[in-house]
RNA sequence: GCGGGGAUGCCGGAGCGGUCAAACGGGACAGACUCAAGAUCUGUUGGCUUAGUGCCUUCGGAGGUUCGAAUCCUCUUCCCCGCACCA
């Protein structure tokens, strides 16, 4: 704060002639790039490279620093690859359907479309000002009928192929969103948008996408992805494969299945527990237990979700018994609060000796505990179990399976079950089918018509898109249901009166294939041409935040696999390489938030210091995948660097580069190229800085051009401006990335320079010592250099560096001044020093 | 509980078997310039020591592998992030 003010007061001092108007310069180049269609990409022009940043939800508040960071990371690589000769596709679009726009519109009594269009144009303006190299012709927005018609098309396509179905089931409902949610949108029992709104369970008939059909492939392919480990882990976890067995227990002549991963403990089952939410629970409850069970269920219902999570395992006996599939024993069935209804079959076999939950339950209700797995050798067995033994071991008390180890027993027992038709091996996934219906307005209408005679009928393809009606009433349940002209229609099959589906699609449907539409966004006949998609896809580099690990990234992978199987695509994974940018926190290390007041507005920052400074600074703080905190001084420092580059460009004398500079240019070029490729932008910036600082007043134009090319991905406007100033041809953005000339890299020279650096610090060290020892400062420095190294030691440069007059002698110089014989100390790479 | 990622000097952060007391930036301190401030430039910023040297202690902690470890292995503590009564 203080700094800012004092700065203002100090302004006005002098405007050096090399100072440039950054804002004017930026606009000049942004306009030219647009005018000359510099970043427009066409198919089949050599080797392609597809860079994509996750398309944003166009919020009313505009770009924040995280957006800017996200785009700059992608843009630097896009620019680099383009200069490297790749045919780069770098598009941008808007995930423009969704609740926030609808809610904002309701609040401001506007219309979501108006609200959204405004937000998008605001976004575009801001993105252009960041110097991002998008091919704007390819812009897409999900709320555009030309886009969402293909959502509808795919929905019907999936329906035809059996990947879409409609089912009544328990679904998650968020009262603040007034809509249902997909499993992926429920985070720890709460709505992903409202983290203090617990989701409610409702029984509703809804549309589902059969993501589980691809569960196994989605899981398998995770291994081969070049993605951050944690995202891969999250996906594996989310898909949650477990291998085990299905066991059939007979209850009153009916088969009830349970899933277990520990079939080896089957002989230790002492009771079964059915979920309190199990749809067929009633069938198990006997008359005399009815009241007890009802009381239990009532109590559960009145308990809040948060409390249920903390709650102790509880349950009541249902009154029914099951028959053990192998030994026919009578096993009591309990209803319990800890059994998840929609995993497995909603019922579990309880082996208290070998499962901690079952153990606690058995202890609490005095149910028998039967040990069937003996701990492995070397483990002491307590006479009484104090907790379940959940590891593997040798079987006991298991009749003919005694003596087998757990793994072997699992197989043997499952085989035995299969033989007597009481079970089989089975695989369970945690992944659920994707619930795509939403009871909201601002989304893609689901292209279905309900007819009393024909049932749910698909809207014929020729009638697509089913347009979202403009006029609806908000706040009275599902808005689409309030539009008569939308609602009332004719059955495509029989022509009788029919009613349209009033639910819209989850907006994750939109984002599941937008990357494909970018390859061919103008196509009116099909969602995209197979040929174009085959050329551009997959996305070579995908950048975004980690928050989509288990939503967008799963859905998009599912879409790709399904579309591949329908013949649209010829690859398995849409994003072979994913990069997560880190979070930028406020200067105080808190997450940026308006209430704390530590928000940095990217445009504010760039208007003060220039966009190029912002771009360069954003990627120089740390490796871009690390969380960091903003540092205003750091930004200023980059801006100073840029200013001194401008100054240099205006004062440099073009002639010949010294061998030293040539060597440095090429060794820097070599590492910078590698670093950009490897996303080590921070290291690249350091190298560039060091190179610049070593520049001499004279340099060859060619070398300076190489330098400009190196900075152009980071500081594109400045690079263009200086490129033009020194007479570079065309746009530097399209210039060829320079080739490293290994022959110019002179390691000996670089070593010699290091030796000089060392000598400088030696001199300084000696000067300090002398000052300390003798109490007075020496005035002159004498250097005795080995004759063949003498050209490396320039007395002017040295004098400037040590701030003293430096006299350089060759050791064999007869005329040299050397009162204490320091010349004798000279060694190769290490001149003798005398000061006085 | 399960899974993933971390812990480096005042701060941020590179490094991931030797060239490491550890790049680079910020901050702080000192000096030059200046009437002065800012800007700029130069230096210092683990400890002791020394005419440019040498040594010691450092990269969360404890062990280990190695001629040699911030870097590899084992254990451990702490932090962050996901999932979580998943049978």
Coordinates of N, CA and C in Angstrom, one line a residue, chain A residues 289-368:
Chain A
X289 N -41.7 -58.5 14.2 CA -40.5 -57.5 14.3 C -40.9 -56.2 13.6
X290 N -42.0 -56.2 13.0 CA -42.4 -55.0 12.2 C -42.2 -53.7 13.0
X291 N -42.7 -53.6 14.2 CA -42.7 -52.4 14.9 C -41.3 -52.0 15.2
X292 N -40.5 -52.9 15.6 CA -39.1 -52.6 16.0 C -38.3 -52.1 14.8
X293 N -38.6 -52.8 13.6 CA -37.9 -52.3 12.4 C -38.4 -50.9 12.0
X294 N -39.7 -50.7 12.0 CA -40.2 -49.4 11.7 C -39.6 -48.3 12.6
X295 N -39.5 -48.6 13.8 CA -39.0 -47.6 14.7 C -37.6 -47.3 14.4
X296 N -36.8 -48.3 14.1 CA -35.4 -48.1 13.7 C -35.3 -47.3 12.4
X297 N -36.1 -47.6 11.4 CA -36.1 -46.8 10.2 C -36.5 -45.4 10.4
X298 N -37.5 -45.2 11.3 CA -38.0 -43.9 11.5 C -36.9 -43.1 12.2
X299 N -36.2 -43.7 13.1 CA -35.1 -43.0 13.8 C -34.0 -42.6 12.8
X300 N -33.7 -43.5 11.9 CA -32.7 -43.3 10.8 C -33.1 -42.1 10.0
X301 N -34.3 -42.1 9.6 CA -34.8 -41.0 8.7 C -34.7 -39.7 9.4
X302 N -34.9 -39.6 10.7 CA -34.9 -38.4 11.3 C -33.5 -37.9 11.7
X303 N -32.6 -38.7 11.4 CA -31.2 -38.4 11.7 C -30.6 -37.7 10.5
X304 N -29.9 -36.6 10.7 CA -29.3 -35.9 9.6 C -28.1 -36.7 9.0
X305 N -27.9 -36.5 7.7 CA -26.8 -37.2 7.0 C -25.5 -37.2 7.8
X306 N -25.1 -36.0 8.2 CA -23.8 -35.8 8.9 C -23.7 -36.7 10.1
X307 N -24.9 -36.8 10.8 CA -24.8 -37.6 12.0 C -24.8 -39.1 11.7
X308 N -25.5 -39.4 10.6 CA -25.5 -40.9 10.2 C -24.0 -41.3 10.0
X309 N -23.3 -40.4 9.4 CA -21.9 -40.8 9.1 C -21.1 -41.0 10.4
X310 N -21.4 -40.3 11.4 CA -20.7 -40.5 12.7 C -21.2 -41.6 13.5
X311 N -22.5 -42.0 13.2 CA -23.2 -42.9 14.0 C -22.6 -44.3 14.2
X312 N -22.8 -44.8 15.4 CA -22.3 -46.2 15.6 C -23.1 -47.1 14.8
X313 N -22.5 -48.3 14.6 CA -23.3 -49.3 13.9 C -24.5 -49.8 14.7
X314 N -25.6 -49.7 14.0 CA -26.8 -50.1 14.8 C -27.7 -50.9 13.8
X315 N -28.6 -51.6 14.5 CA -29.5 -52.4 13.6 C -30.5 -53.1 14.5
X316 N -31.5 -53.8 13.8 CA -32.4 -54.6 14.5 C -32.6 -55.9 13.7
X317 N -33.1 -56.9 14.4 CA -33.3 -58.2 13.8 C -34.6 -58.1 13.0
X318 N -34.6 -58.7 11.8 CA -35.8 -58.6 10.9 C -36.8 -59.7 11.2
X319 N -36.3 -60.7 11.9 CA -37.2 -61.9 12.2 C -36.9 -63.0 11.2
X320 N -36.3 -62.7 10.1 CA -36.1 -63.7 9.0 C -34.7 -64.4 9.2
X321 N -34.7 -65.6 8.6 CA -33.4 -66.3 8.6 C -33.1 -66.7 7.2
X322 N -31.8 -66.8 6.9 CA -31.3 -67.3 5.6 C -30.7 -68.6 5.8
X323 N -30.5 -69.3 4.7 CA -29.9 -70.6 4.8 C -28.5 -70.5 4.2
X324 N -27.6 -71.0 5.0 CA -26.2 -71.0 4.6 C -26.0 -71.8 3.3
X325 N -25.4 -71.3 2.2 CA -25.4 -72.0 1.0 C -24.7 -73.3 1.0
X326 N -23.7 -73.4 1.9 CA -23.0 -74.7 1.8 C -23.3 -75.6 3.0
X327 N -23.6 -75.1 4.1 CA -23.9 -76.0 5.2 C -25.3 -75.9 5.7
X328 N -26.1 -75.1 5.1 CA -27.5 -75.1 5.4 C -27.9 -74.5 6.8
X329 N -27.0 -74.0 7.5 CA -27.2 -73.4 8.8 C -28.2 -72.3 8.7
X330 N -29.0 -72.1 9.8 CA -29.9 -71.0 9.9 C -29.2 -69.7 10.3
X331 N -29.3 -68.7 9.5 CA -28.5 -67.4 9.8 C -29.5 -66.3 9.9
X332 N -29.5 -65.6 11.0 CA -30.4 -64.4 11.2 C -30.1 -63.3 10.3
X333 N -31.1 -62.6 9.9 CA -30.9 -61.4 9.0 C -31.3 -60.2 9.8
X334 N -30.4 -59.3 9.9 CA -30.6 -58.0 10.6 C -30.7 -56.9 9.5
X335 N -31.3 -55.8 10.0 CA -31.2 -54.6 9.1 C -30.2 -53.7 9.8
X336 N -29.4 -53.0 9.1 CA -28.3 -52.2 9.7 C -28.1 -50.9 9.0
X337 N -27.6 -49.9 9.7 CA -27.4 -48.6 9.2 C -26.1 -48.5 8.4
X338 N -25.3 -49.5 8.5 CA -23.9 -49.3 7.9 C -23.8 -50.0 6.5
X339 N -24.9 -50.5 6.0 CA -24.8 -51.2 4.7 C -25.3 -50.3 3.6
X340 N -24.5 -50.1 2.7 CA -24.8 -49.1 1.6 C -25.8 -49.8 0.6
X341 N -26.9 -49.2 0.4 CA -27.9 -49.8 -0.4 C -27.5 -50.0 -1.9
X342 N -26.8 -49.1 -2.4 CA -26.6 -49.2 -3.9 C -25.2 -49.7 -4.2
X343 N -24.6 -50.4 -3.3 CA -23.3 -51.1 -3.7 C -23.5 -52.6 -3.5
X344 N -23.0 -53.3 -4.4 CA -23.3 -54.8 -4.4 C -24.7 -55.0 -4.5
X345 N -25.3 -55.8 -3.6 CA -26.7 -56.1 -3.6 C -27.4 -55.4 -2.5
X346 N -26.7 -54.6 -1.7 CA -27.4 -53.9 -0.6 C -27.6 -54.8 0.6
X347 N -26.9 -56.0 0.6 CA -27.0 -56.9 1.7 C -25.6 -57.5 1.8
X348 N -25.1 -57.7 3.1 CA -23.8 -58.3 3.3 C -23.9 -59.5 4.2
X349 N -22.9 -60.4 4.0 CA -22.8 -61.4 5.0 C -21.8 -60.9 6.0
X350 N -22.1 -61.2 7.3 CA -21.3 -60.7 8.3 C -20.5 -61.8 8.9
X351 N -19.2 -61.5 9.0 CA -18.2 -62.5 9.5 C -17.5 -61.7 10.7
X352 N -18.1 -61.7 11.8 CA -17.6 -60.8 12.8 C -16.1 -61.1 13.2
X353 N -15.7 -62.3 13.1 CA -14.3 -62.6 13.5 C -13.3 -62.0 12.5
X354 N -13.7 -61.7 11.4 CA -12.8 -61.2 10.4 C -13.1 -59.9 9.6
X355 N -14.1 -59.2 10.2 CA -14.4 -57.9 9.7 C -14.7 -57.0 10.8
X356 N -14.1 -55.9 10.9 CA -14.2 -55.0 12.0 C -15.6 -54.5 12.2
X357 N -16.3 -54.1 11.2 CA -17.6 -53.6 11.3 C -18.6 -54.7 11.8
X358 N -18.4 -55.9 11.2 CA -19.3 -57.0 11.7 C -19.0 -57.3 13.1
X359 N -17.7 -57.2 13.5 CA -17.3 -57.5 14.8 C -18.0 -56.5 15.8
X360 N -17.9 -55.3 15.5 CA -18.5 -54.3 16.4 C -20.0 -54.5 16.5
X361 N -20.6 -54.8 15.4 CA -22.1 -55.1 15.4 C -22.4 -56.3 16.2
X362 N -21.6 -57.4 16.1 CA -21.9 -58.6 16.8 C -21.7 -58.4 18.3
X363 N -20.7 -57.7 18.7 CA -20.4 -57.4 20.1 C -21.6 -56.6 20.7
X364 N -22.0 -55.6 19.9 CA -23.1 -54.8 20.4 C -24.4 -55.6 20.7
X365 N -24.7 -56.5 19.8 CA -26.0 -57.2 19.9 C -25.8 -58.6 20.3
X366 N -24.6 -59.0 20.8 CA -24.4 -60.3 21.3 C -24.6 -61.4 20.3
X367 N -24.2 -61.2 19.1 CA -24.3 -62.2 18.1 C -23.0 -63.0 18.1
X368 N -23.1 -64.3 17.7 CA -22.0 -65.2 17.8 C -20.8 -64.8 16.9

